[in-house]
Coordinates of C-alpha atoms and ligand atoms in Angstrom, one line a residue:
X164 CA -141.4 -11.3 -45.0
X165 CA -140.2 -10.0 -41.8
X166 CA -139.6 -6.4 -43.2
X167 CA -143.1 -6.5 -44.8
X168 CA -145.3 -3.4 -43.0
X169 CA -149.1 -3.8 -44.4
X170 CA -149.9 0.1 -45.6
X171 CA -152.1 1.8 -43.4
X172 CA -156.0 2.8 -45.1
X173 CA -155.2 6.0 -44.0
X174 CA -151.8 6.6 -44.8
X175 CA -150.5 5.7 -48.0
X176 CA -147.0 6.3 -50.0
X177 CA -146.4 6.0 -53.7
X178 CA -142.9 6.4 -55.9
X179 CA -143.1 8.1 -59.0
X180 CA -140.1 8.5 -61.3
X181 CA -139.8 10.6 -63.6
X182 CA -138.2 10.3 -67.5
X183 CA -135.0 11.4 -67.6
X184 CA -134.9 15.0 -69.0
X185 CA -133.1 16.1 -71.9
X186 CA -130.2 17.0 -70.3
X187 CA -129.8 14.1 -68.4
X188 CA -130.3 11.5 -71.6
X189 CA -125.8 11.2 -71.4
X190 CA -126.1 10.5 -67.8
X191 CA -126.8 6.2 -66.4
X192 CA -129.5 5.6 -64.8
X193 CA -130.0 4.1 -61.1
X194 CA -130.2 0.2 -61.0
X195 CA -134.0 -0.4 -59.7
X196 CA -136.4 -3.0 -59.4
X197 CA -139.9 -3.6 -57.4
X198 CA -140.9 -6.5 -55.5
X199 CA -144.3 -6.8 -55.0
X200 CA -146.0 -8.2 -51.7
X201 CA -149.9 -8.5 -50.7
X202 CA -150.5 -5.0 -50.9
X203 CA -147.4 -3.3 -51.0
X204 CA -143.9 -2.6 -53.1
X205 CA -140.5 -2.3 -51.8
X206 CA -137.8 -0.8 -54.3
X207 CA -134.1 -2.4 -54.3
X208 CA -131.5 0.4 -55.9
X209 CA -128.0 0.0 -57.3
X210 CA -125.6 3.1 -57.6
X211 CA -122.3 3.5 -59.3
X212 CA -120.0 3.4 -56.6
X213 CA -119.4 6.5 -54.7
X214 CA -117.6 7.3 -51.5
X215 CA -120.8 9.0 -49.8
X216 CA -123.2 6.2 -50.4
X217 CA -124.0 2.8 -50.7
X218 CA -123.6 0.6 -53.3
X219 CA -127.1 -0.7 -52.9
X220 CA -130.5 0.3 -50.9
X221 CA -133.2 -1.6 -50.1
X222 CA -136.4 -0.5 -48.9
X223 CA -139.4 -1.6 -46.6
X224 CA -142.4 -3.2 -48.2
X225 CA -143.7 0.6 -47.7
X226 CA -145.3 1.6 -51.1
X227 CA -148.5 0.9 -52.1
X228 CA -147.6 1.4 -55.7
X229 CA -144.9 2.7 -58.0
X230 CA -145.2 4.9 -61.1
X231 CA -142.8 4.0 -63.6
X232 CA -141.4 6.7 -65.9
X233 CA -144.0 5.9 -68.8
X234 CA -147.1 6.4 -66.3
X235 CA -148.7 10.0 -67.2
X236 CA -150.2 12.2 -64.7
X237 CA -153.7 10.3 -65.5
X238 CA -152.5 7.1 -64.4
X239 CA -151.4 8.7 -61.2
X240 CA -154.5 10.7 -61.1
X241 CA -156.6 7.2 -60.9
X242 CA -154.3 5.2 -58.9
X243 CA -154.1 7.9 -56.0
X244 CA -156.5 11.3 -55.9
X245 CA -159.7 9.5 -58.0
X246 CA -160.4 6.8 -55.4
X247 CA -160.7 9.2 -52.8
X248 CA -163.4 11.3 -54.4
X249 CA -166.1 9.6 -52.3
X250 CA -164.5 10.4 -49.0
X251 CA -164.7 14.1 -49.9
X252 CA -168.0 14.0 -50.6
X253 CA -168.5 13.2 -47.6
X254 CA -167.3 15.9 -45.7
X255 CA -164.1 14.2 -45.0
X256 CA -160.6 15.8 -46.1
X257 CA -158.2 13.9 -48.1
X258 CA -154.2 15.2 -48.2
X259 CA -152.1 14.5 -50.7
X260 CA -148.3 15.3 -50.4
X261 CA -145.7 15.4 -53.0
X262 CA -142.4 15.6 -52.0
X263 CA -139.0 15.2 -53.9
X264 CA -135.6 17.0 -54.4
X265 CA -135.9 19.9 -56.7
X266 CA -136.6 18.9 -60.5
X267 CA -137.9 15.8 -59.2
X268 CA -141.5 16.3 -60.7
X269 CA -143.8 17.8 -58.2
X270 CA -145.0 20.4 -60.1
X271 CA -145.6 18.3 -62.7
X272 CA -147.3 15.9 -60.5
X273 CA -149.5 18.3 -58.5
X274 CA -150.6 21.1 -61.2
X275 CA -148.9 19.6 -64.7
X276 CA -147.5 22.0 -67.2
X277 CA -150.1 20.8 -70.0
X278 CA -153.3 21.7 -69.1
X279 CA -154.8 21.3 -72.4
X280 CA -154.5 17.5 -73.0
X281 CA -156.3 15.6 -69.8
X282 CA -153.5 12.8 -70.0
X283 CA -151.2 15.8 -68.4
X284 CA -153.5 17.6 -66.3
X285 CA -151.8 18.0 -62.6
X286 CA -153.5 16.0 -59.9
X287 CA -154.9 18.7 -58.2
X288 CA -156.6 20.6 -60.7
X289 CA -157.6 17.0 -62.3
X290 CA -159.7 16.7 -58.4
X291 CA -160.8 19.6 -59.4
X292 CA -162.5 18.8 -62.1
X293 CA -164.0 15.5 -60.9
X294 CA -165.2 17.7 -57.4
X295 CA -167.1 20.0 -59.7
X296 CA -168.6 17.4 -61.9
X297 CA -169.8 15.7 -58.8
X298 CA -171.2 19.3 -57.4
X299 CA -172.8 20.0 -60.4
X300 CA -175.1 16.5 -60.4
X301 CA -176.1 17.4 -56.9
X302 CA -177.2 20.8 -57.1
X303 CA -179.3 19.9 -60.2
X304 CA -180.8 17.0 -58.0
X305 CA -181.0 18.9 -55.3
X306 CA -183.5 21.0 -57.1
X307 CA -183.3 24.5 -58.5
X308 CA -180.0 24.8 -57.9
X309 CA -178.2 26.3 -61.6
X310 CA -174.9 25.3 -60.2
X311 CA -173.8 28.6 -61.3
X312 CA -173.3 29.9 -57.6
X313 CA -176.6 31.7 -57.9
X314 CA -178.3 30.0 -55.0
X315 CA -177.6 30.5 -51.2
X316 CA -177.7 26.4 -50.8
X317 CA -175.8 25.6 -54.8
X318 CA -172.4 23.9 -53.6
X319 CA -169.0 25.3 -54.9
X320 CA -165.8 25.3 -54.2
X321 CA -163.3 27.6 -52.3
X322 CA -159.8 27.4 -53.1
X323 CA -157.1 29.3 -50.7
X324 CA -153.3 29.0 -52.3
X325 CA -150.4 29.7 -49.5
X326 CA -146.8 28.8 -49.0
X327 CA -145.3 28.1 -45.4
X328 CA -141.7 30.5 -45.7
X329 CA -139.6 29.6 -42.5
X330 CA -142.4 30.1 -39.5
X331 CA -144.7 32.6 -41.6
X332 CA -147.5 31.8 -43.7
X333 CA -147.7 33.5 -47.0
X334 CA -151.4 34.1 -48.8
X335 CA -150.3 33.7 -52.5
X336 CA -154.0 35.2 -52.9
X337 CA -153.5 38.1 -51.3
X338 CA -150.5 39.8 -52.8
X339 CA -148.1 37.3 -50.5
X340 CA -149.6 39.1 -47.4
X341 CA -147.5 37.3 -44.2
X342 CA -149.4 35.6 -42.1
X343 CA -148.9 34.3 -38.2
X344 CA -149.2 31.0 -37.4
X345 CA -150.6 30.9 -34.0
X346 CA -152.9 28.5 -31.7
X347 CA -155.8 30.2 -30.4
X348 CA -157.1 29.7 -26.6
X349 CA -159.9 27.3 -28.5
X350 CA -156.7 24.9 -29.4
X351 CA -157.1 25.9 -33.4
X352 CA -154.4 26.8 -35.3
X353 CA -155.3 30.5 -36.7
X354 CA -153.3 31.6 -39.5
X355 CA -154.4 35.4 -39.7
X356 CA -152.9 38.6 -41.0
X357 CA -151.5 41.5 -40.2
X358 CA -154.0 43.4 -38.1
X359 CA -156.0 46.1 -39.7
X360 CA -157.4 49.1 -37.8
X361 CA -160.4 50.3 -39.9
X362 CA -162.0 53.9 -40.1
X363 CA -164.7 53.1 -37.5
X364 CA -162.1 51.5 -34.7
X365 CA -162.8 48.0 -35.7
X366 CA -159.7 46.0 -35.7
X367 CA -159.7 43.4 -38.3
X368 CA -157.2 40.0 -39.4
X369 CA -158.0 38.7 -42.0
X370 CA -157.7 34.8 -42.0
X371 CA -156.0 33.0 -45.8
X372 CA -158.1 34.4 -48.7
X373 CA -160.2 31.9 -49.8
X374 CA -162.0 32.5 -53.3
X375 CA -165.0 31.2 -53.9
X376 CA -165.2 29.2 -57.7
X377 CA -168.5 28.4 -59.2
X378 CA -166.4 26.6 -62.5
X379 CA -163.7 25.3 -63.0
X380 CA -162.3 28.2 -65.6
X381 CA -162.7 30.5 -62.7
X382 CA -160.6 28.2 -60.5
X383 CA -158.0 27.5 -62.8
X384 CA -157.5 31.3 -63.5
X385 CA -157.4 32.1 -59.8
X386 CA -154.4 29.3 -59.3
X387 CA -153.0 30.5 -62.9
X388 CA -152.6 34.1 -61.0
X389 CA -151.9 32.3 -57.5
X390 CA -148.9 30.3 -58.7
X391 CA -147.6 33.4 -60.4
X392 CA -146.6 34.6 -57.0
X393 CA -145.3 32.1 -56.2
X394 CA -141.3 32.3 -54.8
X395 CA -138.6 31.0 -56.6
X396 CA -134.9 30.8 -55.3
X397 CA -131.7 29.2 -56.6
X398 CA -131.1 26.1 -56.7
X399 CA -127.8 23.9 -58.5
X400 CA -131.0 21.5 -59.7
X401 CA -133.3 23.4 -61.5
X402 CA -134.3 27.2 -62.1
X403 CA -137.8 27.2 -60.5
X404 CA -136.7 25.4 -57.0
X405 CA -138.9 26.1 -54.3
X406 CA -137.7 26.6 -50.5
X407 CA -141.3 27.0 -49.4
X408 CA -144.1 24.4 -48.3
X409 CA -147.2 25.4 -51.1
X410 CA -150.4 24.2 -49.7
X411 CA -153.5 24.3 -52.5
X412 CA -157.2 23.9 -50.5
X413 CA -160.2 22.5 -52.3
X414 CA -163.4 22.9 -49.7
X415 CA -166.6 22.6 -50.5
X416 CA -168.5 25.5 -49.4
X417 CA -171.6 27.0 -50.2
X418 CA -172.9 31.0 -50.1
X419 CA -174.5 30.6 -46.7
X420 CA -171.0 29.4 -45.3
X421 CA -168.7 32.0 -46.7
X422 CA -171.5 34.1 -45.5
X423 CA -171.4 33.0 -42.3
X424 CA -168.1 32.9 -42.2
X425 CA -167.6 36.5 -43.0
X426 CA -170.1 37.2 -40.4
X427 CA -167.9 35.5 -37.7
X428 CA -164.7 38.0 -39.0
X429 CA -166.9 40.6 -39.1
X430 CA -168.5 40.5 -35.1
X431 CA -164.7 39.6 -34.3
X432 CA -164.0 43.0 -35.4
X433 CA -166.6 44.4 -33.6
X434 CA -165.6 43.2 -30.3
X435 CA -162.0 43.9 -30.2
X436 CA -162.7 47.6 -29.7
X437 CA -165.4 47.2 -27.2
X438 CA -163.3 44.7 -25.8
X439 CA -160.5 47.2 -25.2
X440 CA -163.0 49.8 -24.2
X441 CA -164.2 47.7 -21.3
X442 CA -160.2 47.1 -20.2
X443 CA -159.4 50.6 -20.6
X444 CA -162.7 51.8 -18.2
X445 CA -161.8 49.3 -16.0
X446 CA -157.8 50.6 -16.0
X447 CA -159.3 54.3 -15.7
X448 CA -161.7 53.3 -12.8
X449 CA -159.3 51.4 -10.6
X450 CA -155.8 53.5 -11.4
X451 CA -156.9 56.4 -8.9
X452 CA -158.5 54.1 -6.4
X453 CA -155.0 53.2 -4.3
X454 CA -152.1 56.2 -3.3
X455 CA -148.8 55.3 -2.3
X456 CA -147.9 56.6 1.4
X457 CA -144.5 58.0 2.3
X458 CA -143.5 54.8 3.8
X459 CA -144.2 53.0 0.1
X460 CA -147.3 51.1 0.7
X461 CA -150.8 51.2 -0.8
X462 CA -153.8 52.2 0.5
X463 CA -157.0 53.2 -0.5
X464 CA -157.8 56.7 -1.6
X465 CA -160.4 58.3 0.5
X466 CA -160.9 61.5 -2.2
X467 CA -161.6 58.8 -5.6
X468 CA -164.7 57.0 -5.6
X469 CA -164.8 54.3 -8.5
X470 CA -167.5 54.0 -10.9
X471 CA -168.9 51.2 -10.6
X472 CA -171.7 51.9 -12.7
X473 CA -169.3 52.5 -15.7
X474 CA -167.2 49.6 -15.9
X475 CA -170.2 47.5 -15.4
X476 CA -172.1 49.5 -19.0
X477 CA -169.0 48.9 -20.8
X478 CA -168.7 44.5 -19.6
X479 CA -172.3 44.2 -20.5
X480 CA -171.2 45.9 -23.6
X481 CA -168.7 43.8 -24.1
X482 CA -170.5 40.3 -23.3
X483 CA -173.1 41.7 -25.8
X484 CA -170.8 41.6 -28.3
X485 CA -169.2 38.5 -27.3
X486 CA -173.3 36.7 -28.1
X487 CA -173.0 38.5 -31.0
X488 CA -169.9 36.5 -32.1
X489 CA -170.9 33.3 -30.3
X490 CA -174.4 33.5 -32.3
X491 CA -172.3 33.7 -35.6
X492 CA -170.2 30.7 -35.1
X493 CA -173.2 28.8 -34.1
X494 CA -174.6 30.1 -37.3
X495 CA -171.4 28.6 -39.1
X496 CA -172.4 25.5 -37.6
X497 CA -176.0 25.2 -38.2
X498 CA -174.8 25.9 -42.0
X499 CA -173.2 22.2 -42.1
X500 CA -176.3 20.6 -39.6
X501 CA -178.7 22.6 -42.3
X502 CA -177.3 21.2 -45.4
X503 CA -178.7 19.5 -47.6
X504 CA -175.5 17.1 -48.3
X505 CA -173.0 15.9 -46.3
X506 CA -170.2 17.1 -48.5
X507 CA -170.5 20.8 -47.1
X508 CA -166.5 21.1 -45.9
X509 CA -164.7 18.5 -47.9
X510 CA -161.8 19.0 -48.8
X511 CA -158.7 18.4 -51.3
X512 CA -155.6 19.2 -50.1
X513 CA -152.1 19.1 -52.2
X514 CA -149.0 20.2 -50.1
X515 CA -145.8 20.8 -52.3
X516 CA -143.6 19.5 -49.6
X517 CA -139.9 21.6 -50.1
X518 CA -137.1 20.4 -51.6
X519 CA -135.7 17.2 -50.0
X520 CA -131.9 18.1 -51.2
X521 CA -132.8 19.7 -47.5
X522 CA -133.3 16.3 -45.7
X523 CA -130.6 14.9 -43.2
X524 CA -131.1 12.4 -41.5
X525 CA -128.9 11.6 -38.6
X526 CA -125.6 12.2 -39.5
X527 CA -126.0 11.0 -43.3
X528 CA -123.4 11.5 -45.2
X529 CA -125.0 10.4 -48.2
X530 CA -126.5 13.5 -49.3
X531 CA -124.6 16.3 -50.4
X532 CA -126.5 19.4 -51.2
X533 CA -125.8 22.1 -53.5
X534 CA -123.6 25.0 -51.9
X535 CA -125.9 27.1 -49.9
X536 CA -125.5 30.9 -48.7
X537 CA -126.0 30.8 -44.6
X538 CA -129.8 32.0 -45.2
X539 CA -130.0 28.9 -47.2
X540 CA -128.9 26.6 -44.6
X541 CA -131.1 28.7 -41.9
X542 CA -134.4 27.5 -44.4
X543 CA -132.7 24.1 -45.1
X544 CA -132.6 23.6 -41.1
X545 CA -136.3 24.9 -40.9
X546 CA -136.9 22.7 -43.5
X547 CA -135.8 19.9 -41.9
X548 CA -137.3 19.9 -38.3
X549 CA -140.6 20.7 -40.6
X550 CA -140.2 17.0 -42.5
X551 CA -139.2 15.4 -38.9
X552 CA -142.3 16.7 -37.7
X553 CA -145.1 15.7 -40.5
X554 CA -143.6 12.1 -39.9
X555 CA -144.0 12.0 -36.2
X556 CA -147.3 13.9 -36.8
X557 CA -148.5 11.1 -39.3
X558 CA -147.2 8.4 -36.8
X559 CA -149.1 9.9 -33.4
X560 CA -152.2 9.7 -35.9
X561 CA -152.0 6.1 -37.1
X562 CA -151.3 5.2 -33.7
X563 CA -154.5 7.6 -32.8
X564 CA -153.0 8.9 -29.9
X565 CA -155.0 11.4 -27.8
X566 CA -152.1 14.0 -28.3
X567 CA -150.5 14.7 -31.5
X568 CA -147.3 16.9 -31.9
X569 CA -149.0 19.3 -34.4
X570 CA -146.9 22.4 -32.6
X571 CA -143.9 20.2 -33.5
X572 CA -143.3 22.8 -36.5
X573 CA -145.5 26.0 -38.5
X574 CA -146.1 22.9 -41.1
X575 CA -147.9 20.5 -38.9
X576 CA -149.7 23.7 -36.9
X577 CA -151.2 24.4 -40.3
X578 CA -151.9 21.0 -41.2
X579 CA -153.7 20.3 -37.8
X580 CA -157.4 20.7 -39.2
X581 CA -156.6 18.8 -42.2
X582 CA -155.3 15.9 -40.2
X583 CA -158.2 15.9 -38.0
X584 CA -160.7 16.3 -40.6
X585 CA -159.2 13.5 -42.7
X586 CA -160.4 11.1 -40.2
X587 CA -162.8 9.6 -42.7
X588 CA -160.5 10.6 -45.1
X589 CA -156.5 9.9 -46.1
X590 CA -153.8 11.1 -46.4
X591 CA -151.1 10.5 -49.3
X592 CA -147.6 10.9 -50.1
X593 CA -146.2 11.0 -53.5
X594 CA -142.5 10.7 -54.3
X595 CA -140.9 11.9 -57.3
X596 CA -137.5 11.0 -58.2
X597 CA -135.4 11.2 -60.9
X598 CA -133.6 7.9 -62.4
X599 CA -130.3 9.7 -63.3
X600 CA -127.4 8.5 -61.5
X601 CA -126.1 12.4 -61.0
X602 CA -129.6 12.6 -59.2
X603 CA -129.0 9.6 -57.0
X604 CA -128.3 11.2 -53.6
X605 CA -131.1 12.6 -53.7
X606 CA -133.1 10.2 -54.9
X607 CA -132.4 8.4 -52.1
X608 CA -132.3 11.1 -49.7
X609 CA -136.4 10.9 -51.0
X610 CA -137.1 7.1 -50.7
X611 CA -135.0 7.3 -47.2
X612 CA -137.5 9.7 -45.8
X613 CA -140.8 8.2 -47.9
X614 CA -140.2 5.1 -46.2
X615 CA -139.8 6.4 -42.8
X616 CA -142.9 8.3 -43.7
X617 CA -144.6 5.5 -44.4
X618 CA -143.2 3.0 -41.6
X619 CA -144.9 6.2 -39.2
X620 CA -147.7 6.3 -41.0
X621 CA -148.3 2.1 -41.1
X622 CA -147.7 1.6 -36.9
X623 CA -150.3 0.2 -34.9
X624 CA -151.9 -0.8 -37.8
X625 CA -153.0 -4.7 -38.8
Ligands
ATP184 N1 -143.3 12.3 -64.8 C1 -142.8 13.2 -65.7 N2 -143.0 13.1 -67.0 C2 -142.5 14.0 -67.9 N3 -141.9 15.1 -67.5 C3 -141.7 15.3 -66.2 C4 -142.1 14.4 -65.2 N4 -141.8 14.8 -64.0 C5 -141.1 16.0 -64.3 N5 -141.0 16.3 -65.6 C6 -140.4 17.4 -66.2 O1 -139.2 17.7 -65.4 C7 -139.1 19.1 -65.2 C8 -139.0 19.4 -63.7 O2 -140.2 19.0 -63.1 P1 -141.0 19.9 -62.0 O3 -140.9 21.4 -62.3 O4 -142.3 19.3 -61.8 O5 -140.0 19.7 -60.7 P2 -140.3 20.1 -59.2 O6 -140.0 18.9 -58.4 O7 -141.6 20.8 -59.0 O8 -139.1 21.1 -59.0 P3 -139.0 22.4 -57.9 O9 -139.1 21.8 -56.6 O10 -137.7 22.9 -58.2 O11 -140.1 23.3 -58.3 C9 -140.3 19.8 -65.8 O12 -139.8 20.2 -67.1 C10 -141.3 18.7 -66.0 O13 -142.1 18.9 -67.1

């Protein structure tokens, strides 16, 4: 088939539909059915007629597999998060996006709403699960461990919850604390907090909270109290609609990492003051050196000697503190060369992509939203460029060019590591639509943009 794109083993896009819900059981559903090629789907759709849209839609061969409405969350589970397990274990990082219009299912998909029977368990907290029963096998092999976090070498897991709000990142662990989204000099994205000034001068940010779980009870409280904070707006679709990005972290980590990781924040905050210190001498030193004469020029001033020896105490001061910092990032990084198993930094991670009622592409008509106050359409717009970007992002990395647009939007910024680190890995994307026919704009507003996802995210590739 000449529209037939083979799916990419690093990118891959599913459909899920979802039942219709009680309130929809009066409404028709959308025509559908799935052709199946080598390894992929493509989904044909008939609408009732409509002036905005077409009568029928036809995608690419772009899905490796489609859900029907019967399929519960452990079908879904197996089909798309279990397989990647292995990867994780590795070290690698494996990302799994859900994205839909509001209603569509992605909660339901990435957390569930019945954590009691395993059939409904989200997908997320499912990986969960499977991560720690993998953990807990090797830190009984690996000998000694209790896998009760007791040990500086017994593997765990650290889970960070945050939602991406316009261009600010918000810790949903840390009382929604606002966060910058920034790219350091060492071309990382650093998502850090408001800056702190503590009692001794030390001048702290804090980066995302992450909190270390030894079980999976204390995990699934922490998200339980997480998700609470979660921010919920208005929506014409359903009550708990989310404007926001949530992104839901799974690393591996063990007490000597978080150690040394705190150590790294810690000398940070060390050498911001000494840091200033040495600027200020060297301000003091110099300011006094030049006068200005009456004709407005500058020349030396014959009664102010500088002192030398003073601004050269407070740079070696400074450059002390600098090895300090420098010796406890190389300590971060002798924790994964030390390591026991190459799992140490693997990672799960489950974006809740926003709404895609906010999804325009080009000048389609075909989706009409629900009526929006201006702030509204200022997220929507944010929104938007956000979704443009994660697909150009996921194209530039199946095409594995040298530079990929990461500073495109705050979303793709904050992805960067994950992308990177998923080389080894994958990366997923789920979309949940509903079959109701008063749903079907943006239904297809969904499968528009999951198969241009997944056209990005299958270039290059044989
Ligand atoms: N596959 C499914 N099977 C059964 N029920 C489902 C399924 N998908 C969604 N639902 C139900 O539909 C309702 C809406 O789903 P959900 O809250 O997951 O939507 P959402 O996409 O997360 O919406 P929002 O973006 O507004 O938060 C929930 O009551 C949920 O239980």
């Amino acid at each position: 088939m000449s529209h037939q794109h083979s799916q990419s083993s690093h990118f891959k896009t599913y459909v899920r539909w979802r039942p219709l819900s009680p309130n929809e059981s009066s409404t028709a559903e959308i025509g559908r059915s799935v052709d199946q090629y080598e390894s992929t789907h493509s989904i044909s759709l008939s609408f009732e007629p409509h002036l905005y849209r077409p009568r029928t839609w036809k995608s690419g061969a772009s899905f490796t597999e489609v859900f029907e409405a019967g399929a519960m969350n452990s079908s879904v589970f197996e089909g798309v998060v279990a397989p990647t397990l292995p990867r994780v274990m590795d070290g690698a990082t494996c990302n799994f996006f859900a994205y839909g219009h509001s209603g569509s299912g992605k909660t339901h998909t990435i957390i569930g709403y019945n954590n009691e029977v395993d059939e409904q368990l989200g997908l997320a907290l499912s990986a969960s699960r499977d991560l720690f029963r993998a953990l807990d096998e090797i830190n009984i092999k690996l000998g000694g461990g209790t896998g009760q976090g007791n040990s500086e070498q017994d593997l765990g897991v650290a889970v960070r919850l945050y939602e991406i709000r316009g261009k600010l990142a918000v810790d949903l662990f840390n009382n929604n604390a606002e966060c910058h989204v920034r790219e350091g000099p060492d071309g990382q994205t650093h998502i850090r907090g408001k800056t702190e000034v503590l009692e001794d001068g030390k001048v702290r940010v804090r980066p995302i909270v992450a909190h270390p779980c030894c079980t999976i009870e204390e995990l699934h409280s922490k998200l339980r109290a997480g998700l609470e904070m979660r921010k919920t707006g208005s929506s014409s679709v359903h009550d708990e609609s989310s404007r926001t990005h949530a992104i839901l972290e799974f690393e591996v980590v063990n007490k000597a990492l978080l150690d040394a990781r705190d150590a790294v924040i810690e000398r940070e905050s060390e050498l911001v003051p000494v840091g200033k210190r040495a600027t200020d001498v060297h301000l003091e030193e110099h300011k006094n050196a030049y006068i200005q004469t009456p004709e407005g020029k500058y020349t030396r001033n014959p009664d102010h000697t500088i002192n030398q020896g003073r601004i050269d105490a407070a740079e070696a001061e400074k450059s002390e503190y600098e090895t300090r910092l420098q010796l406890a990032e190389a300590a971060v990084v002798e924790c994964f060369k030390s390591c026991q198993h190459s799992c140490l930094g693997g990672k799960f991670v489950f974006v809740d992509l926003a709404g895609s009622e906010y999804f325009v592409q080009g000048n389609d008509a075909s989706v009409v939203g629900p009526k929006q106050t201006s702030q509204e359409r200022q997220q929507g717009r944010q929104i938007n460029a956000d979704l443009f970007a994660l697909k150009e992002v996921i194209r530039a990395c199946a095409l594995n060019h040298a530079r990929i647009p990461f500073r495109s939007s705050p979303l793709t910024m904050v992805l960067r590591s994950h992308f990177l680190g998923s080389r080894g890995g994958l990366s997923a994307m789920i979309l949940t639509v509903s079959p109701s026919e008063a749903q079907a704009s943006a239904t297809l507003s969904t499968l528009k943009y999951g198969n241009l996802v997944a056209v990005a995210g299958a270039v290059g590739k044989k």
